[in-house]
Amino acid sequence: MVSGFESIQLTTIILIVVAGFAAGWVDAVVGGGGLLQLPALLLVPGITPVQALATNKMGSIFGTTTSAVTYYRRVRPDLRTALPMAVIALAGSFGGAVLAASLPSSVFKPIIVAALVAVALFTALKPDVGDITVLRHDGRTHYLVACLIGAVIGFYDGLIGPGTGSFLIIALVSAMGYAFLEASAKAKIVNMATNAGALLFFLPHGSLLWGVGLVLGLANMAGGYLGARTAVKQGSRFIRVVFLLVVGALIIKLGYDVWQDNFA
């Protein structure tokens, strides 16, 4: 199965397109689009989990690239922070993807759920956080913290993936002092790099379903463009609300997975 279309039905293709568009929109605003995209890919007959992950990354890189360019043109985020962070994140993502091939993600899911709950509480209990940019660090410390965030979250994206954009945004808001809008703009640049890092690992292994990936990518591009324009127009408070909704959905989804893995 090379393209993924060998035995796929039209209704499944339509569902993948809709999921790709919605995932692109969500990813462009706050991240977490994989919650919509991965389940849709698993509807493809005969697809393996590794093929689903690889094809998801291929679709996502179209959307994150589109939204990153859209944000850059309208928000003009500081590339002196975003680019080094993205390079480190790319390397981290590649390393995470290597480890993902031999280590089950179920090992990490309880930790991720606990982290998401902490993120949701922090954001909900501090209503003014992320309204405006007030940087917490300057000089070398600023870039060191940015690169550390890129390395850790890049590694997470290659290893597990769901919620990477959300983790990037909250780290940029809470640890570095950016407003939600500027954090989202930088997160898209870094997320584009983490998708590329994972793809660099998956490509030599022949895991991609090229046809499905391209269709998914085009849908993701459209959603990413619309999502970035919506976020820029509505501003940080809108992003904060959507962020809390997506983090809540991630907690429910990963919490259910933990329950199934350990108690079902």
mmCIF file of N, CA and C in Angstrom, residues 119-194:
data_model
loop_
_atom_site.group_PDB
_atom_site.id
_atom_site.type_symbol
_atom_site.label_atom_id
_atom_site.label_comp_id
_atom_site.label_asym_id
_atom_site.label_seq_id
_atom_site.Cartn_x
_atom_site.Cartn_y
_atom_site.Cartn_z
ATOM 1 N N VAL A 119 -1.363 22.411 33.199
ATOM 2 C CA VAL A 119 -1.414 23.496 32.212
ATOM 3 C C VAL A 119 -2.800 24.139 32.198
ATOM 4 N N ALA A 120 -3.850 23.312 32.206
ATOM 5 C CA ALA A 120 -5.220 23.829 32.175
ATOM 6 C C ALA A 120 -5.523 24.657 33.426
ATOM 7 N N LEU A 121 -5.117 24.153 34.593
ATOM 8 C CA LEU A 121 -5.358 24.879 35.844
ATOM 9 C C LEU A 121 -4.603 26.201 35.868
ATOM 10 N N PHE A 122 -3.346 26.161 35.428
ATOM 11 C CA PHE A 122 -2.535 27.388 35.388
ATOM 12 C C PHE A 122 -3.198 28.447 34.513
ATOM 13 N N THR A 123 -3.657 28.049 33.328
ATOM 14 C CA THR A 123 -4.260 28.996 32.385
ATOM 15 C C THR A 123 -5.601 29.506 32.884
ATOM 16 N N ALA A 124 -6.409 28.600 33.474
ATOM 17 C CA ALA A 124 -7.739 28.992 33.939
ATOM 18 C C ALA A 124 -7.686 29.892 35.170
ATOM 19 N N LEU A 125 -6.711 29.628 36.065
ATOM 20 C CA LEU A 125 -6.639 30.382 37.317
ATOM 21 C C LEU A 125 -5.884 31.702 37.181
ATOM 22 N N LYS A 126 -5.238 31.893 36.035
ATOM 23 C CA LYS A 126 -4.530 33.162 35.781
ATOM 24 C C LYS A 126 -5.113 33.805 34.518
ATOM 25 N N PRO A 127 -6.269 34.440 34.640
ATOM 26 C CA PRO A 127 -6.984 34.955 33.459
ATOM 27 C C PRO A 127 -6.222 36.020 32.678
ATOM 28 N N ASP A 128 -5.247 36.683 33.325
ATOM 29 C CA ASP A 128 -4.516 37.743 32.627
ATOM 30 C C ASP A 128 -3.245 37.245 31.937
ATOM 31 N N VAL A 129 -2.868 35.988 32.197
ATOM 32 C CA VAL A 129 -1.626 35.492 31.610
ATOM 33 C C VAL A 129 -1.775 35.409 30.093
ATOM 34 N N GLY A 130 -0.768 35.884 29.375
ATOM 35 C CA GLY A 130 -0.792 35.804 27.918
ATOM 36 C C GLY A 130 -1.552 36.918 27.230
ATOM 37 N N ASP A 131 -2.034 37.915 27.992
ATOM 38 C CA ASP A 131 -2.741 39.029 27.351
ATOM 39 C C ASP A 131 -1.767 39.934 26.593
ATOM 40 N N ILE A 132 -0.635 40.214 27.227
ATOM 41 C CA ILE A 132 0.386 41.046 26.597
ATOM 42 C C ILE A 132 1.754 40.388 26.777
ATOM 43 N N THR A 133 2.708 40.765 25.943
ATOM 44 C CA THR A 133 4.061 40.225 26.039
ATOM 45 C C THR A 133 4.874 41.019 27.062
ATOM 46 N N VAL A 134 5.321 40.311 28.110
ATOM 47 C CA VAL A 134 6.241 40.870 29.110
ATOM 48 C C VAL A 134 7.325 39.817 29.316
ATOM 49 N N LEU A 135 8.421 39.933 28.597
ATOM 50 C CA LEU A 135 9.449 38.892 28.598
ATOM 51 C C LEU A 135 10.054 38.702 29.986
ATOM 52 N N ARG A 136 10.220 37.436 30.375
ATOM 53 C CA ARG A 136 10.740 37.108 31.696
ATOM 54 C C ARG A 136 12.262 37.059 31.734
ATOM 55 N N HIS A 137 12.896 36.909 30.583
ATOM 56 C CA HIS A 137 14.352 36.782 30.526
ATOM 57 C C HIS A 137 14.911 37.682 29.431
ATOM 58 N N ASP A 138 16.187 37.985 29.523
ATOM 59 C CA ASP A 138 16.827 38.734 28.444
ATOM 60 C C ASP A 138 18.216 38.131 28.176
ATOM 61 N N GLY A 139 18.826 38.609 27.091
ATOM 62 C CA GLY A 139 20.175 38.142 26.766
ATOM 63 C C GLY A 139 20.248 36.650 26.497
ATOM 64 N N ARG A 140 21.340 36.048 26.928
ATOM 65 C CA ARG A 140 21.587 34.631 26.667
ATOM 66 C C ARG A 140 20.553 33.734 27.340
ATOM 67 N N THR A 141 20.079 34.150 28.516
ATOM 68 C CA THR A 141 19.092 33.326 29.244
ATOM 69 C C THR A 141 17.822 33.152 28.417
ATOM 70 N N HIS A 142 17.403 34.217 27.750
ATOM 71 C CA HIS A 142 16.206 34.157 26.899
ATOM 72 C C HIS A 142 16.351 33.062 25.832
ATOM 73 N N TYR A 143 17.483 33.057 25.137
ATOM 74 C CA TYR A 143 17.685 32.086 24.060
ATOM 75 C C TYR A 143 17.922 30.681 24.606
ATOM 76 N N LEU A 144 18.551 30.586 25.774
ATOM 77 C CA LEU A 144 18.768 29.279 26.394
ATOM 78 C C LEU A 144 17.445 28.627 26.762
ATOM 79 N N VAL A 145 16.544 29.410 27.368
ATOM 80 C CA VAL A 145 15.227 28.884 27.743
ATOM 81 C C VAL A 145 14.447 28.481 26.492
ATOM 82 N N ALA A 146 14.510 29.310 25.438
ATOM 83 C CA ALA A 146 13.805 29.006 24.192
ATOM 84 C C ALA A 146 14.302 27.694 23.587
ATOM 85 N N CYS A 147 15.610 27.502 23.554
ATOM 86 C CA CYS A 147 16.177 26.278 22.975
ATOM 87 C C CYS A 147 15.857 25.061 23.834
ATOM 88 N N LEU A 148 15.825 25.236 25.147
ATOM 89 C CA LEU A 148 15.468 24.122 26.035
ATOM 90 C C LEU A 148 14.020 23.697 25.795
ATOM 91 N N ILE A 149 13.123 24.677 25.653
ATOM 92 C CA ILE A 149 11.719 24.373 25.338
ATOM 93 C C ILE A 149 11.628 23.634 24.012
ATOM 94 N N GLY A 150 12.364 24.126 22.995
ATOM 95 C CA GLY A 150 12.359 23.478 21.687
ATOM 96 C C GLY A 150 12.843 22.042 21.749
ATOM 97 N N ALA A 151 13.903 21.785 22.509
ATOM 98 C CA ALA A 151 14.461 20.431 22.609
ATOM 99 C C ALA A 151 13.483 19.467 23.277
ATOM 100 N N VAL A 152 12.924 19.886 24.407
ATOM 101 C CA VAL A 152 12.040 19.002 25.178
ATOM 102 C C VAL A 152 10.741 18.724 24.424
ATOM 103 N N ILE A 153 10.099 19.761 23.906
ATOM 104 C CA ILE A 153 8.811 19.578 23.244
ATOM 105 C C ILE A 153 9.001 18.965 21.859
ATOM 106 N N GLY A 154 10.127 19.263 21.207
ATOM 107 C CA GLY A 154 10.430 18.592 19.943
ATOM 108 C C GLY A 154 10.570 17.096 20.140
ATOM 109 N N PHE A 155 11.282 16.702 21.190
ATOM 110 C CA PHE A 155 11.440 15.277 21.509
ATOM 111 C C PHE A 155 10.083 14.634 21.776
ATOM 112 N N TYR A 156 9.239 15.337 22.530
ATOM 113 C CA TYR A 156 7.893 14.832 22.811
ATOM 114 C C TYR A 156 7.094 14.628 21.534
ATOM 115 N N ASP A 157 7.192 15.582 20.597
ATOM 116 C CA ASP A 157 6.422 15.490 19.357
ATOM 117 C C ASP A 157 6.840 14.265 18.547
ATOM 118 N N GLY A 158 8.139 13.999 18.462
ATOM 119 C CA GLY A 158 8.594 12.824 17.733
ATOM 120 C C GLY A 158 8.202 11.531 18.418
ATOM 121 N N LEU A 159 8.137 11.561 19.755
ATOM 122 C CA LEU A 159 7.854 10.352 20.525
ATOM 123 C C LEU A 159 6.361 10.038 20.599
ATOM 124 N N ILE A 160 5.544 11.050 20.894
ATOM 125 C CA ILE A 160 4.103 10.821 21.099
ATOM 126 C C ILE A 160 3.269 11.721 20.186
ATOM 127 N N GLY A 161 3.400 13.054 20.336
ATOM 128 C CA GLY A 161 2.784 13.969 19.373
ATOM 129 C C GLY A 161 1.596 14.784 19.813
ATOM 130 N N PRO A 162 0.479 14.186 20.298
ATOM 131 C CA PRO A 162 -0.731 14.974 20.544
ATOM 132 C C PRO A 162 -0.508 16.141 21.500
ATOM 133 N N GLY A 163 -0.932 17.322 21.086
ATOM 134 C CA GLY A 163 -0.848 18.483 21.946
ATOM 135 C C GLY A 163 0.456 19.246 21.873
ATOM 136 N N THR A 164 1.319 18.916 20.904
ATOM 137 C CA THR A 164 2.618 19.591 20.807
ATOM 138 C C THR A 164 2.465 21.104 20.701
ATOM 139 N N GLY A 165 1.591 21.556 19.808
ATOM 140 C CA GLY A 165 1.382 22.995 19.643
ATOM 141 C C GLY A 165 0.898 23.649 20.919
ATOM 142 N N SER A 166 0.021 22.962 21.650
ATOM 143 C CA SER A 166 -0.497 23.498 22.910
ATOM 144 C C SER A 166 0.613 23.620 23.952
ATOM 145 N N PHE A 167 1.469 22.592 24.030
ATOM 146 C CA PHE A 167 2.589 22.648 24.974
ATOM 147 C C PHE A 167 3.557 23.771 24.611
ATOM 148 N N LEU A 168 3.811 23.948 23.317
ATOM 149 C CA LEU A 168 4.694 25.030 22.880
ATOM 150 C C LEU A 168 4.137 26.389 23.289
ATOM 151 N N ILE A 169 2.844 26.580 23.061
ATOM 152 C CA ILE A 169 2.237 27.871 23.376
ATOM 153 C C ILE A 169 2.292 28.165 24.865
ATOM 154 N N ILE A 170 1.900 27.200 25.697
ATOM 155 C CA ILE A 170 1.881 27.475 27.137
ATOM 156 C C ILE A 170 3.290 27.667 27.672
ATOM 157 N N ALA A 171 4.278 26.975 27.098
ATOM 158 C CA ALA A 171 5.666 27.167 27.529
ATOM 159 C C ALA A 171 6.156 28.561 27.158
ATOM 160 N N LEU A 172 5.814 29.015 25.953
ATOM 161 C CA LEU A 172 6.222 30.354 25.518
ATOM 162 C C LEU A 172 5.520 31.446 26.324
ATOM 163 N N VAL A 173 4.281 31.170 26.732
ATOM 164 C CA VAL A 173 3.531 32.146 27.537
ATOM 165 C C VAL A 173 4.034 32.162 28.976
ATOM 166 N N SER A 174 4.114 30.975 29.597
ATOM 167 C CA SER A 174 4.416 30.901 31.032
ATOM 168 C C SER A 174 5.907 31.024 31.343
ATOM 169 N N ALA A 175 6.761 30.367 30.555
ATOM 170 C CA ALA A 175 8.189 30.372 30.861
ATOM 171 C C ALA A 175 8.927 31.562 30.262
ATOM 172 N N MET A 176 8.368 32.145 29.173
ATOM 173 C CA MET A 176 9.088 33.222 28.498
ATOM 174 C C MET A 176 8.368 34.565 28.523
ATOM 175 N N GLY A 177 7.048 34.556 28.785
ATOM 176 C CA GLY A 177 6.331 35.812 28.958
ATOM 177 C C GLY A 177 5.688 36.384 27.714
ATOM 178 N N TYR A 178 5.518 35.560 26.658
ATOM 179 C CA TYR A 178 4.880 36.055 25.439
ATOM 180 C C TYR A 178 3.360 36.098 25.595
ATOM 181 N N ALA A 179 2.719 36.985 24.851
ATOM 182 C CA ALA A 179 1.262 36.977 24.739
ATOM 183 C C ALA A 179 0.849 35.771 23.900
ATOM 184 N N PHE A 180 -0.399 35.344 24.058
ATOM 185 C CA PHE A 180 -0.862 34.148 23.357
ATOM 186 C C PHE A 180 -0.701 34.267 21.843
ATOM 187 N N LEU A 181 -0.985 35.446 21.288
ATOM 188 C CA LEU A 181 -0.906 35.601 19.837
ATOM 189 C C LEU A 181 0.529 35.429 19.345
ATOM 190 N N GLU A 182 1.465 36.107 19.989
ATOM 191 C CA GLU A 182 2.858 35.987 19.564
ATOM 192 C C GLU A 182 3.405 34.590 19.849
ATOM 193 N N ALA A 183 2.970 33.992 20.958
ATOM 194 C CA ALA A 183 3.390 32.624 21.273
ATOM 195 C C ALA A 183 2.889 31.650 20.222
ATOM 196 N N SER A 184 1.655 31.839 19.772
ATOM 197 C CA SER A 184 1.092 30.965 18.753
ATOM 198 C C SER A 184 1.848 31.111 17.441
ATOM 199 N N ALA A 185 2.240 32.333 17.091
ATOM 200 C CA ALA A 185 3.000 32.563 15.859
ATOM 201 C C ALA A 185 4.351 31.851 15.904
ATOM 202 N N LYS A 186 5.065 31.966 17.029
ATOM 203 C CA LYS A 186 6.355 31.288 17.169
ATOM 204 C C LYS A 186 6.171 29.774 17.218
ATOM 205 N N ALA A 187 5.116 29.331 17.890
ATOM 206 C CA ALA A 187 4.874 27.890 18.017
ATOM 207 C C ALA A 187 4.690 27.229 16.662
ATOM 208 N N LYS A 188 4.064 27.945 15.716
ATOM 209 C CA LYS A 188 3.852 27.355 14.388
ATOM 210 C C LYS A 188 5.179 27.130 13.663
ATOM 211 N N ILE A 189 6.118 28.061 13.818
ATOM 212 C CA ILE A 189 7.429 27.909 13.192
ATOM 213 C C ILE A 189 8.151 26.698 13.783
ATOM 214 N N VAL A 190 8.083 26.568 15.104
ATOM 215 C CA VAL A 190 8.750 25.446 15.778
ATOM 216 C C VAL A 190 8.048 24.136 15.451
ATOM 217 N N ASN A 191 6.711 24.159 15.430
ATOM 218 C CA ASN A 191 5.934 22.947 15.131
ATOM 219 C C ASN A 191 6.199 22.451 13.709
ATOM 220 N N MET A 192 6.402 23.380 12.781
ATOM 221 C CA MET A 192 6.770 23.015 11.417
ATOM 222 C C MET A 192 8.083 22.219 11.433
ATOM 223 N N ALA A 193 9.032 22.650 12.256
ATOM 224 C CA ALA A 193 10.325 21.971 12.353
ATOM 225 C C ALA A 193 10.197 20.594 13.012
ATOM 226 N N THR A 194 9.338 20.477 14.042
ATOM 227 C CA THR A 194 9.190 19.173 14.702
ATOM 228 C C THR A 194 8.541 18.158 13.761
#
